PDB file of C-alpha atoms in Angstrom:
ATOM      1  CA  UNK E   1      -0.323 -15.686   7.167  1.00 31.00           C
ATOM      2  CA  UNK E   2      -0.561 -11.903   7.144  1.00 39.00           C
ATOM      3  CA  UNK E   3      -1.252 -10.198  10.469  1.00 50.00           C
ATOM      4  CA  UNK E   4      -2.231  -6.531  10.081  1.00 55.00           C
ATOM      5  CA  UNK E   5      -2.114  -5.914  13.848  1.00 60.00           C
ATOM      6  CA  UNK E   6       1.414  -7.286  14.003  1.00 68.00           C
ATOM      7  CA  UNK E   7       2.511  -4.965  11.175  1.00 79.00           C
ATOM      8  CA  UNK E   8       1.117  -1.937  13.034  1.00 84.00           C
ATOM      9  CA  UNK E   9       2.831  -3.063  16.237  1.00 88.00           C
ATOM     10  CA  UNK E  10       6.106  -3.634  14.374  1.00 89.00           C
ATOM     11  CA  UNK E  11       5.952  -0.148  12.851  1.00 92.00           C
ATOM     12  CA  UNK E  12       5.223   1.389  16.273  1.00 93.00           C
ATOM     13  CA  UNK E  13       8.130  -0.511  17.828  1.00 94.00           C
ATOM     14  CA  UNK E  14      10.436   0.743  15.051  1.00 95.00           C
ATOM     15  CA  UNK E  15       9.390   4.322  15.800  1.00 96.00           C
ATOM     16  CA  UNK E  16      10.118   3.776  19.498  1.00 96.00           C
ATOM     17  CA  UNK E  17      13.589   2.422  18.666  1.00 96.00           C
ATOM     18  CA  UNK E  18      14.345   5.498  16.557  1.00 97.00           C
ATOM     19  CA  UNK E  19      13.340   7.798  19.435  1.00 97.00           C
ATOM     20  CA  UNK E  20      15.407   5.854  21.950  1.00 96.00           C
ATOM     21  CA  UNK E  21      18.389   5.825  19.579  1.00 96.00           C
ATOM     22  CA  UNK E  22      18.042   9.615  19.233  1.00 96.00           C
ATOM     23  CA  UNK E  23      18.120   9.835  23.041  1.00 97.00           C
ATOM     24  CA  UNK E  24      14.920  11.866  23.210  1.00 97.00           C
ATOM     25  CA  UNK E  25      12.094  11.830  25.716  1.00 96.00           C
ATOM     26  CA  UNK E  26       8.583  12.163  24.318  1.00 96.00           C
ATOM     27  CA  UNK E  27       8.465  15.752  25.636  1.00 96.00           C
ATOM     28  CA  UNK E  28      11.700  16.628  23.836  1.00 97.00           C
ATOM     29  CA  UNK E  29      10.430  14.984  20.687  1.00 97.00           C
ATOM     30  CA  UNK E  30       7.140  16.880  20.974  1.00 96.00           C
ATOM     31  CA  UNK E  31       9.044  20.173  20.837  1.00 96.00           C
ATOM     32  CA  UNK E  32      10.848  19.058  17.675  1.00 96.00           C
ATOM     33  CA  UNK E  33       7.927  17.318  15.947  1.00 96.00           C
ATOM     34  CA  UNK E  34       5.328  19.973  16.832  1.00 95.00           C
ATOM     35  CA  UNK E  35       2.854  17.415  18.148  1.00 94.00           C
ATOM     36  CA  UNK E  36       1.900  16.944  21.790  1.00 94.00           C
ATOM     37  CA  UNK E  37       3.759  14.268  23.685  1.00 92.00           C
ATOM     38  CA  UNK E  38       0.514  12.316  24.399  1.00 94.00           C
ATOM     39  CA  UNK E  39      -0.172  12.347  20.648  1.00 92.00           C
ATOM     40  CA  UNK E  40       3.298  10.937  19.953  1.00 95.00           C
ATOM     41  CA  UNK E  41       2.902   8.314  22.671  1.00 94.00           C
ATOM     42  CA  UNK E  42      -0.369   7.188  21.035  1.00 92.00           C
ATOM     43  CA  UNK E  43       1.444   7.039  17.688  1.00 91.00           C
ATOM     44  CA  UNK E  44       3.774   4.396  19.127  1.00 92.00           C
ATOM     45  CA  UNK E  45       1.229   2.465  21.172  1.00 90.00           C
ATOM     46  CA  UNK E  46       0.846  -0.161  18.457  1.00 86.00           C
ATOM     47  CA  UNK E  47      -2.950  -0.035  18.786  1.00 83.00           C
ATOM     48  CA  UNK E  48      -3.500   2.227  15.773  1.00 84.00           C
ATOM     49  CA  UNK E  49      -1.241   3.254  12.938  1.00 85.00           C
ATOM     50  CA  UNK E  50      -0.495   6.980  13.124  1.00 89.00           C
ATOM     51  CA  UNK E  51      -1.259   9.169  10.121  1.00 88.00           C
ATOM     52  CA  UNK E  52       1.745   9.477   7.822  1.00 91.00           C
ATOM     53  CA  UNK E  53       2.065  13.181   8.694  1.00 92.00           C
ATOM     54  CA  UNK E  54       2.475  12.290  12.376  1.00 94.00           C
ATOM     55  CA  UNK E  55       4.937   9.478  11.621  1.00 95.00           C
ATOM     56  CA  UNK E  56       6.957  11.770   9.329  1.00 96.00           C
ATOM     57  CA  UNK E  57       7.081  14.537  11.954  1.00 96.00           C
ATOM     58  CA  UNK E  58       8.094  11.950  14.573  1.00 97.00           C
ATOM     59  CA  UNK E  59      10.910  10.627  12.389  1.00 97.00           C
ATOM     60  CA  UNK E  60      12.078  14.101  11.376  1.00 97.00           C
ATOM     61  CA  UNK E  61      12.060  15.160  15.026  1.00 97.00           C
ATOM     62  CA  UNK E  62      14.281  12.175  15.806  1.00 97.00           C
ATOM     63  CA  UNK E  63      16.765  13.286  13.158  1.00 97.00           C
ATOM     64  CA  UNK E  64      16.006  10.714  10.466  1.00 97.00           C
ATOM     65  CA  UNK E  65      17.571  12.068   7.254  1.00 96.00           C
ATOM     66  CA  UNK E  66      15.274  13.102   4.401  1.00 95.00           C
ATOM     67  CA  UNK E  67      16.773  10.494   2.055  1.00 95.00           C
ATOM     68  CA  UNK E  68      15.492   7.710   4.352  1.00 95.00           C
ATOM     69  CA  UNK E  69      11.937   9.036   4.504  1.00 95.00           C
ATOM     70  CA  UNK E  70      10.803   7.190   1.330  1.00 93.00           C
ATOM     71  CA  UNK E  71      11.837   3.902   2.968  1.00 91.00           C
ATOM     72  CA  UNK E  72       9.895   4.772   6.093  1.00 94.00           C
ATOM     73  CA  UNK E  73       6.916   5.822   3.998  1.00 91.00           C
ATOM     74  CA  UNK E  74       6.966   2.449   2.251  1.00 84.00           C
ATOM     75  CA  UNK E  75       7.028   0.685   5.640  1.00 87.00           C
ATOM     76  CA  UNK E  76       4.108   2.853   6.751  1.00 88.00           C
ATOM     77  CA  UNK E  77       2.159   2.008   3.559  1.00 80.00           C
ATOM     78  CA  UNK E  78       2.723  -1.693   4.115  1.00 77.00           C
ATOM     79  CA  UNK E  79       1.498  -1.432   7.696  1.00 80.00           C
ATOM     80  CA  UNK E  80      -1.514   0.648   6.649  1.00 78.00           C
ATOM     81  CA  UNK E  81      -2.846  -1.809   4.112  1.00 68.00           C
ATOM     82  CA  UNK E  82      -4.654  -4.930   5.218  1.00 63.00           C
ATOM     83  CA  UNK E  83      -4.278  -7.364   2.291  1.00 54.00           C
ATOM     84  CA  UNK E  84      -7.073  -9.530   3.611  1.00 57.00           C
ATOM     85  CA  UNK E  85      -9.400  -6.729   2.542  1.00 78.00           C
ATOM     86  CA  UNK E  86      -7.806  -6.548  -0.902  1.00 83.00           C
ATOM     87  CA  UNK E  87      -7.800 -10.324  -1.243  1.00 87.00           C
ATOM     88  CA  UNK E  88     -11.497 -10.530  -0.332  1.00 85.00           C
ATOM     89  CA  UNK E  89     -12.280  -7.787  -2.882  1.00 83.00           C
ATOM     90  CA  UNK E  90     -10.415  -9.774  -5.524  1.00 89.00           C
ATOM     91  CA  UNK E  91     -12.066 -13.062  -4.559  1.00 89.00           C
ATOM     92  CA  UNK E  92     -15.525 -11.519  -4.775  1.00 86.00           C
ATOM     93  CA  UNK E  93     -14.903  -9.579  -8.005  1.00 88.00           C
ATOM     94  CA  UNK E  94     -17.660 -10.291 -10.528  1.00 88.00           C
ATOM     95  CA  UNK E  95     -16.506  -7.984 -13.300  1.00 89.00           C
ATOM     96  CA  UNK E  96     -13.771  -5.705 -14.506  1.00 89.00           C
ATOM     97  CA  UNK E  97     -15.131  -2.830 -12.414  1.00 89.00           C
ATOM     98  CA  UNK E  98     -14.705  -4.877  -9.221  1.00 88.00           C
ATOM     99  CA  UNK E  99     -11.235  -5.954 -10.306  1.00 90.00           C
ATOM    100  CA  UNK E 100     -10.335  -2.338 -11.029  1.00 89.00           C
ATOM    101  CA  UNK E 101     -11.576  -1.168  -7.625  1.00 85.00           C
ATOM    102  CA  UNK E 102      -9.468  -3.813  -5.887  1.00 88.00           C
ATOM    103  CA  UNK E 103      -6.411  -2.882  -7.956  1.00 90.00           C
ATOM    104  CA  UNK E 104      -6.896   0.810  -7.159  1.00 86.00           C
ATOM    105  CA  UNK E 105      -7.138  -0.044  -3.441  1.00 82.00           C
ATOM    106  CA  UNK E 106      -3.971  -2.119  -3.713  1.00 85.00           C
ATOM    107  CA  UNK E 107      -2.095   0.732  -5.423  1.00 85.00           C
ATOM    108  CA  UNK E 108      -3.246   3.382  -2.954  1.00 75.00           C
ATOM    109  CA  UNK E 109      -1.891   5.965  -2.171  1.00 70.00           C
ATOM    110  CA  UNK E 110       0.291   6.109  -5.286  1.00 78.00           C
ATOM    111  CA  UNK E 111      -0.750   8.445  -8.076  1.00 82.00           C
ATOM    112  CA  UNK E 112      -1.171   7.310 -11.674  1.00 88.00           C
ATOM    113  CA  UNK E 113       1.895   9.366 -12.570  1.00 90.00           C
ATOM    114  CA  UNK E 114       3.973   7.586  -9.917  1.00 88.00           C
ATOM    115  CA  UNK E 115       2.721   4.182 -11.075  1.00 92.00           C
ATOM    116  CA  UNK E 116       3.608   5.060 -14.667  1.00 93.00           C
ATOM    117  CA  UNK E 117       7.105   6.124 -13.624  1.00 93.00           C
ATOM    118  CA  UNK E 118       7.655   3.021 -11.498  1.00 92.00           C
ATOM    119  CA  UNK E 119       6.283   0.483 -14.004  1.00 93.00           C
ATOM    120  CA  UNK E 120       6.678   2.024 -17.446  1.00 94.00           C
ATOM    121  CA  UNK E 121       2.997   1.242 -18.081  1.00 95.00           C
ATOM    122  CA  UNK E 122       1.176   4.303 -19.471  1.00 95.00           C
ATOM    123  CA  UNK E 123      -1.044   5.924 -16.861  1.00 91.00           C
ATOM    124  CA  UNK E 124      -3.983   5.924 -19.292  1.00 95.00           C
ATOM    125  CA  UNK E 125      -3.711   2.132 -19.388  1.00 94.00           C
ATOM    126  CA  UNK E 126      -3.508   1.868 -15.601  1.00 94.00           C
ATOM    127  CA  UNK E 127      -6.453   4.241 -15.229  1.00 93.00           C
ATOM    128  CA  UNK E 128      -8.490   2.127 -17.668  1.00 93.00           C
ATOM    129  CA  UNK E 129      -7.702  -0.950 -15.553  1.00 92.00           C
ATOM    130  CA  UNK E 130      -8.746   0.840 -12.353  1.00 90.00           C
ATOM    131  CA  UNK E 131     -12.015   2.005 -13.936  1.00 90.00           C
ATOM    132  CA  UNK E 132     -12.715  -1.480 -15.250  1.00 89.00           C
ATOM    133  CA  UNK E 133     -12.752  -0.190 -18.823  1.00 91.00           C
ATOM    134  CA  UNK E 134      -9.968  -2.467 -20.032  1.00 89.00           C
ATOM    135  CA  UNK E 135      -8.956  -6.017 -19.196  1.00 87.00           C
ATOM    136  CA  UNK E 136      -5.285  -6.133 -18.172  1.00 88.00           C
ATOM    137  CA  UNK E 137      -2.962  -8.746 -19.557  1.00 87.00           C
ATOM    138  CA  UNK E 138      -1.693 -11.084 -16.848  1.00 86.00           C
ATOM    139  CA  UNK E 139       1.977 -10.233 -17.508  1.00 89.00           C
ATOM    140  CA  UNK E 140       1.579  -6.446 -17.375  1.00 91.00           C
ATOM    141  CA  UNK E 141      -0.716  -6.667 -14.391  1.00 91.00           C
ATOM    142  CA  UNK E 142       1.809  -8.845 -12.561  1.00 91.00           C
ATOM    143  CA  UNK E 143       4.440  -6.215 -13.336  1.00 92.00           C
ATOM    144  CA  UNK E 144       2.205  -3.574 -11.729  1.00 94.00           C
ATOM    145  CA  UNK E 145       1.379  -5.560  -8.594  1.00 92.00           C
ATOM    146  CA  UNK E 146       5.014  -6.586  -8.073  1.00 91.00           C
ATOM    147  CA  UNK E 147       6.125  -2.964  -8.390  1.00 91.00           C
ATOM    148  CA  UNK E 148       3.485  -1.901  -5.878  1.00 88.00           C
ATOM    149  CA  UNK E 149       4.973  -4.395  -3.452  1.00 85.00           C
ATOM    150  CA  UNK E 150       1.969  -6.673  -3.237  1.00 87.00           C
ATOM    151  CA  UNK E 151       2.293  -9.664  -0.973  1.00 85.00           C
ATOM    152  CA  UNK E 152       2.404 -13.167  -2.493  1.00 89.00           C
ATOM    153  CA  UNK E 153      -1.188 -13.668  -1.285  1.00 88.00           C
ATOM    154  CA  UNK E 154      -2.305 -10.483  -3.059  1.00 89.00           C
ATOM    155  CA  UNK E 155      -0.430 -11.377  -6.257  1.00 91.00           C
ATOM    156  CA  UNK E 156      -2.051 -14.812  -6.321  1.00 92.00           C
ATOM    157  CA  UNK E 157      -5.492 -13.297  -5.719  1.00 92.00           C
ATOM    158  CA  UNK E 158      -4.974 -10.825  -8.589  1.00 92.00           C
ATOM    159  CA  UNK E 159      -3.876 -13.600 -10.957  1.00 91.00           C
ATOM    160  CA  UNK E 160      -6.813 -15.806  -9.918  1.00 92.00           C
ATOM    161  CA  UNK E 161      -9.300 -12.959 -10.364  1.00 92.00           C
ATOM    162  CA  UNK E 162      -8.003 -12.090 -13.836  1.00 89.00           C
ATOM    163  CA  UNK E 163      -8.072 -15.738 -14.869  1.00 88.00           C
ATOM    164  CA  UNK E 164     -11.540 -16.331 -13.390  1.00 89.00           C
ATOM    165  CA  UNK E 165     -13.049 -13.182 -14.924  1.00 87.00           C
ATOM    166  CA  UNK E 166     -11.492 -13.881 -18.319  1.00 82.00           C
ATOM    167  CA  UNK E 167     -12.769 -17.472 -18.318  1.00 79.00           C
ATOM    168  CA  UNK E 168     -16.273 -16.374 -17.233  1.00 71.00           C
ATOM    169  CA  UNK E 169     -16.466 -13.716 -19.927  1.00 61.00           C
ATOM    170  CA  UNK E 170     -15.241 -16.049 -22.663  1.00 54.00           C
ATOM    171  CA  UNK E 171     -17.609 -18.872 -21.641  1.00 59.00           C
ATOM    172  CA  UNK E 172     -20.589 -16.496 -21.457  1.00 57.00           C
ATOM    173  CA  UNK E 173     -19.828 -15.128 -24.917  1.00 54.00           C
ATOM    174  CA  UNK E 174     -19.396 -11.587 -23.542  1.00 54.00           C
ATOM    175  CA  UNK E 175     -15.757 -11.545 -24.512  1.00 47.00           C
ATOM    176  CA  UNK E 176     -13.879 -13.069 -27.382  1.00 44.00           C
ATOM    177  CA  UNK E 177     -10.581 -14.697 -26.400  1.00 42.00           C
ATOM    178  CA  UNK E 178      -8.369 -11.874 -27.706  1.00 40.00           C
ATOM    179  CA  UNK E 179      -5.114 -10.410 -26.543  1.00 45.00           C
ATOM    180  CA  UNK E 180      -5.512  -8.176 -23.475  1.00 49.00           C
ATOM    181  CA  UNK E 181      -3.999  -4.728 -23.041  1.00 51.00           C
TER     182      UNK E 181
END
């Protein structure tokens, strides 16, 4: 089972290890990162996830190379997202607009351009999904959520929501069983 608090604590502990490996005190790091040492201590308390800007300054101050920052950013994104919220949005979705809002929350903070580059799905199509203007096909949607790095629980919730909404719309006569985009 997913534990958001544990992910935040794990990220904070990883930051602390980087600082210790760099051999820096919090005061020394504060000079390099341009944040106060109490601010940096709070960033690694494990109680709250620091803003990405703070985490990036912390890592840069510790000498983490720029080519590793995308990996750290991905770890930060994973710790910042609580899939239970996304899963509950998907489970309570009553229409394509609700599904789209949950998908947009799942994809955050990626831009449509980034999603297009990562998935090969045109951004106009992704935007239509997020707005609830177009029903996604299960295969293409699975491609998107896998690329985003959705957890197995999130992927299952997306698939269930698409299936449930499609079945409801077909049975109510609001949608003909046609091929999705």
